[in-house]
N, C-alpha and C. Protein backbone atom coordinates (compact mmCIF):
# COMPACT_ATOMS: atom_id res chain seq x y z
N UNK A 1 63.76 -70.33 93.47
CA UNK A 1 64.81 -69.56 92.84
C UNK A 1 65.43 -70.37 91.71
N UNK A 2 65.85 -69.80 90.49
CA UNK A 2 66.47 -70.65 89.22
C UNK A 2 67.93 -69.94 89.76
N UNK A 3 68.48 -71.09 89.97
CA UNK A 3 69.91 -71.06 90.15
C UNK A 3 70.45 -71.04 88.31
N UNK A 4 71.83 -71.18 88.71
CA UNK A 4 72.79 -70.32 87.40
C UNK A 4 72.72 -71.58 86.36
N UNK A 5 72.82 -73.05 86.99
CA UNK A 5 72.57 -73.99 86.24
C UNK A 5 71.61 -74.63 85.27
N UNK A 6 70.27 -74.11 86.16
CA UNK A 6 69.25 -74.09 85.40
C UNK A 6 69.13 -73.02 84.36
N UNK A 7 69.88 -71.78 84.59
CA UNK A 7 69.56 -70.89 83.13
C UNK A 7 70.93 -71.49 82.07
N UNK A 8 71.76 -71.90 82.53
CA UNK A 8 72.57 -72.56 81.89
C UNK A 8 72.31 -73.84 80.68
N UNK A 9 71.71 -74.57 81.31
CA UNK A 9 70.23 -75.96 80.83
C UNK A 9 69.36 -74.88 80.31
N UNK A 10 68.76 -74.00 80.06
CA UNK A 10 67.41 -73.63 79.42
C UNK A 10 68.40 -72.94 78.18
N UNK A 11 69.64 -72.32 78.36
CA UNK A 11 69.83 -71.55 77.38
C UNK A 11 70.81 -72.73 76.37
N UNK A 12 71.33 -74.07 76.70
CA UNK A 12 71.77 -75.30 75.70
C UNK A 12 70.43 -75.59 75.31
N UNK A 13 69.52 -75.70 76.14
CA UNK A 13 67.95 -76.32 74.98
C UNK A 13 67.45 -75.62 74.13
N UNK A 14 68.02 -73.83 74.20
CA UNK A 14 67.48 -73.01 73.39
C UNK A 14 68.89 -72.71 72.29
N UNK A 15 69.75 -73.35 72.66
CA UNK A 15 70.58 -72.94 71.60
C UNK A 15 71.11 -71.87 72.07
N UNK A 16 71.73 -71.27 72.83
CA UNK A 16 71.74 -69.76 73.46
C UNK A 16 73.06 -70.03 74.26
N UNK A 17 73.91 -68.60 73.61
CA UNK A 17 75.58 -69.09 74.74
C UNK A 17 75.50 -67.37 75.58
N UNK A 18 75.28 -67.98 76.58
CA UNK A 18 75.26 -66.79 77.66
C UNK A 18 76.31 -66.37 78.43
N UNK A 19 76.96 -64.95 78.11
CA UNK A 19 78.02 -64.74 79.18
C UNK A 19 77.67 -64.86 80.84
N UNK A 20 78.72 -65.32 81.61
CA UNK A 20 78.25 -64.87 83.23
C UNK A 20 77.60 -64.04 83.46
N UNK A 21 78.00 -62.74 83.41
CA UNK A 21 77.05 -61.68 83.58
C UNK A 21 75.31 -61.91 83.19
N UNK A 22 75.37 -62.27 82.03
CA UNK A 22 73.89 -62.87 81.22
C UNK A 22 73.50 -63.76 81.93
N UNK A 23 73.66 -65.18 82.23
CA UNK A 23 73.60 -66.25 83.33
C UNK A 23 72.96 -65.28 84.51
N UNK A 24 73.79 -64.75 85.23
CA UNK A 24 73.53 -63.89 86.81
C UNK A 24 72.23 -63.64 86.62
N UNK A 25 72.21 -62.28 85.55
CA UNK A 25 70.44 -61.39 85.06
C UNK A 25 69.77 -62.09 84.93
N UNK A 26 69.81 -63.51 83.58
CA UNK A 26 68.55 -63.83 83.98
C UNK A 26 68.35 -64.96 85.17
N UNK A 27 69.15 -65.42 85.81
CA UNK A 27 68.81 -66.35 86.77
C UNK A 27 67.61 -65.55 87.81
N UNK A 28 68.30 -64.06 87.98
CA UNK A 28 67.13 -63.16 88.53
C UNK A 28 65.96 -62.63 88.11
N UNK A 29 66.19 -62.31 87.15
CA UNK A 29 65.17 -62.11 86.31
C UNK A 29 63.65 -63.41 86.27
N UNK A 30 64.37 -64.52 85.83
CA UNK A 30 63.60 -65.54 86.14
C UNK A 30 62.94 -65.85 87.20
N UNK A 31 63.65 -65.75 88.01
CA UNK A 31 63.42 -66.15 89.87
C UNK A 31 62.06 -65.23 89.89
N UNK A 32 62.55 -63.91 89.51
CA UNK A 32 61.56 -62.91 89.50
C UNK A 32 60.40 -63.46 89.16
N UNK A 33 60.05 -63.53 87.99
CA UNK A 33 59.05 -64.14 87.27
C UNK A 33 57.74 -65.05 87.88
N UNK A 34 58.96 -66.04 88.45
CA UNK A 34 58.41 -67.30 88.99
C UNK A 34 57.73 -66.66 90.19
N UNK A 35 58.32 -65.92 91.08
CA UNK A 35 57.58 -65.38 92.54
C UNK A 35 56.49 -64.62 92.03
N UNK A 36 56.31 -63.84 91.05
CA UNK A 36 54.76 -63.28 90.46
C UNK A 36 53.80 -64.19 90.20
N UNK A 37 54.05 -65.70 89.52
CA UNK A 37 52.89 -66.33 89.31
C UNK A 37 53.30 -67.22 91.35
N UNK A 38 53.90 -67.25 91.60
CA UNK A 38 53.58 -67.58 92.96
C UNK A 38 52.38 -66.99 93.79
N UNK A 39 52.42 -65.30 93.46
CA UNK A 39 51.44 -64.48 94.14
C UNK A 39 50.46 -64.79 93.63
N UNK A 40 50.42 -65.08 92.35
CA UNK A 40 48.96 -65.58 91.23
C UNK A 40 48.48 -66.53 91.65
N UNK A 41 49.24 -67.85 92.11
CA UNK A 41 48.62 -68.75 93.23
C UNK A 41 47.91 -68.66 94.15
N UNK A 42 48.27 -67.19 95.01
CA UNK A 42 47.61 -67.54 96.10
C UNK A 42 46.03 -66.34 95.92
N UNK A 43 46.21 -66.34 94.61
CA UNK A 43 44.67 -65.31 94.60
C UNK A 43 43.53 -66.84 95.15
N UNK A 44 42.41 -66.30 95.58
CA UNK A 44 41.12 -67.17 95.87
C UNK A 44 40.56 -67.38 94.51
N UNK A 45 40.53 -68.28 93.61
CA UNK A 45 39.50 -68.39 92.56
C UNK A 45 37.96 -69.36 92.65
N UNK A 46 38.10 -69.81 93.91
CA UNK A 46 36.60 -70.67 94.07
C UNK A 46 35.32 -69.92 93.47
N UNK A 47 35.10 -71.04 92.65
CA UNK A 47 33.26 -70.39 92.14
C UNK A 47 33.81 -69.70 91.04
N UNK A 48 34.98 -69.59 90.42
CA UNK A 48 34.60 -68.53 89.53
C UNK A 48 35.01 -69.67 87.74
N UNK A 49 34.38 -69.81 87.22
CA UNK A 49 34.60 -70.67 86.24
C UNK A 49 35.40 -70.60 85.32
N UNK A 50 35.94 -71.83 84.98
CA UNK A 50 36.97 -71.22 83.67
C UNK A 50 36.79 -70.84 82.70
N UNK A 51 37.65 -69.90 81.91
CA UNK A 51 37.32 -68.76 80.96
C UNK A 51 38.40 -68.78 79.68
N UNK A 52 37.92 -68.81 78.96
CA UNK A 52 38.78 -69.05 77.37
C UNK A 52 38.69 -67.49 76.47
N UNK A 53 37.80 -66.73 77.04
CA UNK A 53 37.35 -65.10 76.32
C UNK A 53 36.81 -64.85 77.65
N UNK A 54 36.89 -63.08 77.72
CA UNK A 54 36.44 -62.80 78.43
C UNK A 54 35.80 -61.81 77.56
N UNK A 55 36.01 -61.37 76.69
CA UNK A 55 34.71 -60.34 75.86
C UNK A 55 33.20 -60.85 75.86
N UNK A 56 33.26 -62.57 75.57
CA UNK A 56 31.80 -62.88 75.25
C UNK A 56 31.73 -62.89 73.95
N UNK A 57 32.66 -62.32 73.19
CA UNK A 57 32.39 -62.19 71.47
C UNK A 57 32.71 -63.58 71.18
N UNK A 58 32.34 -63.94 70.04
CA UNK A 58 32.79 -65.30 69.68
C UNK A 58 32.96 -65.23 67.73
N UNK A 59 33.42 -65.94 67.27
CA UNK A 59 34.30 -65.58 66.14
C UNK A 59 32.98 -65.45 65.04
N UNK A 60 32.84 -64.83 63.89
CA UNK A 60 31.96 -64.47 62.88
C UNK A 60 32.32 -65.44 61.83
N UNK A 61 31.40 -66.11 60.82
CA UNK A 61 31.63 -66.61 60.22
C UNK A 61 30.97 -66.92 58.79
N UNK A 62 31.18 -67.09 57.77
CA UNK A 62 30.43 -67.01 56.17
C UNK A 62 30.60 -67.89 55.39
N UNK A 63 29.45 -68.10 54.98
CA UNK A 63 29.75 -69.63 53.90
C UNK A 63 30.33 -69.36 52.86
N UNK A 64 31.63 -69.92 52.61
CA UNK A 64 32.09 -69.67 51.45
C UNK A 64 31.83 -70.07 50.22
N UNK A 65 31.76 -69.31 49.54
CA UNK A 65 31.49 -69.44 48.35
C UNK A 65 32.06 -68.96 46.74
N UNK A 66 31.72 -69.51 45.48
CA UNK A 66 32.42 -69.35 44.45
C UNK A 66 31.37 -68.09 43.77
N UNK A 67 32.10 -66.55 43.64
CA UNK A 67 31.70 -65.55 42.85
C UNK A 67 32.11 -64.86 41.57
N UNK A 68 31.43 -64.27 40.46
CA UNK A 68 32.33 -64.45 39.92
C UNK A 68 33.44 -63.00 40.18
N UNK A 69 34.56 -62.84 39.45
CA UNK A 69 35.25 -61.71 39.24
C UNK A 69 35.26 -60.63 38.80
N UNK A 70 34.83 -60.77 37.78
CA UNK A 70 34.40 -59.37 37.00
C UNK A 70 35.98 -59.32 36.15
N UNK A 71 36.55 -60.16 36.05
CA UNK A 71 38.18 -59.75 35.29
C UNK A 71 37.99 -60.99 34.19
N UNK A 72 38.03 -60.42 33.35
CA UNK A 72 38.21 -61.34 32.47
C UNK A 72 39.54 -61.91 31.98
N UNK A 73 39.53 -63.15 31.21
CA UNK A 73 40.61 -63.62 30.59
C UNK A 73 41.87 -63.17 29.96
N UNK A 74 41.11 -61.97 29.28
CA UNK A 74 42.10 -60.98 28.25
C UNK A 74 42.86 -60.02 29.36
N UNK A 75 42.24 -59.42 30.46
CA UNK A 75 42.86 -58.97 31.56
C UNK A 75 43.93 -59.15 32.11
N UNK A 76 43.23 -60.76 32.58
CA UNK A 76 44.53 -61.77 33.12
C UNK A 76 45.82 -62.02 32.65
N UNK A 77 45.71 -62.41 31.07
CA UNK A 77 46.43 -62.63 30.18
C UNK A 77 47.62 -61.07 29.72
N UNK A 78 46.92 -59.99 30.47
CA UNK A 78 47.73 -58.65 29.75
C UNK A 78 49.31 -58.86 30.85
N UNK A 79 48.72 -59.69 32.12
CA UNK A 79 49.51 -59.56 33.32
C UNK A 79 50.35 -60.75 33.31
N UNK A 80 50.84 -61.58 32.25
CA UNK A 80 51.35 -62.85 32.37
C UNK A 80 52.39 -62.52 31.20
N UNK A 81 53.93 -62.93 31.46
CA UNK A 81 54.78 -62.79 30.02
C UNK A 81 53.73 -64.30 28.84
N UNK A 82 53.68 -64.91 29.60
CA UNK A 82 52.52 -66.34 28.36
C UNK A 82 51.62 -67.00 29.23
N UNK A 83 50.72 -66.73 28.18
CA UNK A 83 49.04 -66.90 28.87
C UNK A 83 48.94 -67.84 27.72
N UNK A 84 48.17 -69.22 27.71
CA UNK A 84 47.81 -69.80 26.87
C UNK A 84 46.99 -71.05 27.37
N UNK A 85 45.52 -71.02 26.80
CA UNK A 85 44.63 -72.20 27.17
C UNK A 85 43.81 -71.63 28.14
N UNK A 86 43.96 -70.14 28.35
CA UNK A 86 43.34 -69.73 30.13
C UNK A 86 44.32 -70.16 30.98
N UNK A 87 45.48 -70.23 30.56
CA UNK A 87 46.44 -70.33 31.90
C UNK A 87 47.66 -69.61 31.61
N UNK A 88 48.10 -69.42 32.86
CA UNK A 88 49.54 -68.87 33.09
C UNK A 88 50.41 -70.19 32.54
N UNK A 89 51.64 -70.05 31.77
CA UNK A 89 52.58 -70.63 31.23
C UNK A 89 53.86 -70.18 31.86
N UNK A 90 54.07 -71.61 32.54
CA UNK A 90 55.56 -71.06 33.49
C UNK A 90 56.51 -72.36 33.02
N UNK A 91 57.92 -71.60 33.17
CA UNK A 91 58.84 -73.16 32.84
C UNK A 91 58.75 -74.35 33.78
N UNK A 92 59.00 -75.52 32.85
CA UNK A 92 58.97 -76.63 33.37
C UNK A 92 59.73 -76.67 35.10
N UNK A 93 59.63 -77.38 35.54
CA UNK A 93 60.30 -77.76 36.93
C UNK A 93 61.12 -79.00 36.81
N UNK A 94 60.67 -80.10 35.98
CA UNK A 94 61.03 -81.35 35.22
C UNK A 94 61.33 -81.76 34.28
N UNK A 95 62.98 -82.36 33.82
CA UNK A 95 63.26 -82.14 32.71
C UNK A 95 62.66 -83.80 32.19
């Protein structure tokens, strides 16, 4: 069971100011919690191996690579208040 102190301690580590009432709920709430993976304990898992996916899918993947655009310079340049050299022209950051 999470007594009132311990939600008291979890909610200063989280930054969190809980009225009494709030304290009470989740002290139960929690307690709650905790007795579900209790029952999860006592499932039998012998023999059955550990599992990171259970689909079997595993992630897709593509060599990346450089293509070209199809947009040209003059394009680019219609979309910039100053385009100059092939580049966007932005104010300094450094005086």
């Amino acid at each position: 069971m999470i007594d009132i102190e311990q939600v008291k301690h979890i909610a200063k580590l989280s930054r969190l100011e809980l009225t009494p009432e709030e304290e009470k709920k989740y002290s139960e709430q929690l307690s709650s919690i905790l007795d579900y993976v209790e029952q999860l304990n006592e499932v039998n898992t012998d023999g059955i191996p550990p599992m990171a996916n259970i689909t079997g899918m595993s992630n897709v993947f593509r060599d990346d690579g450089v293509e070209p655009s199809g947009i040209s310079h003059t394009d680019i340049a219609q979309n910039a208040p100053e385009f100059r050299d092939g580049s966007f022209v932005v104010p300094g950051v450094f005086e």
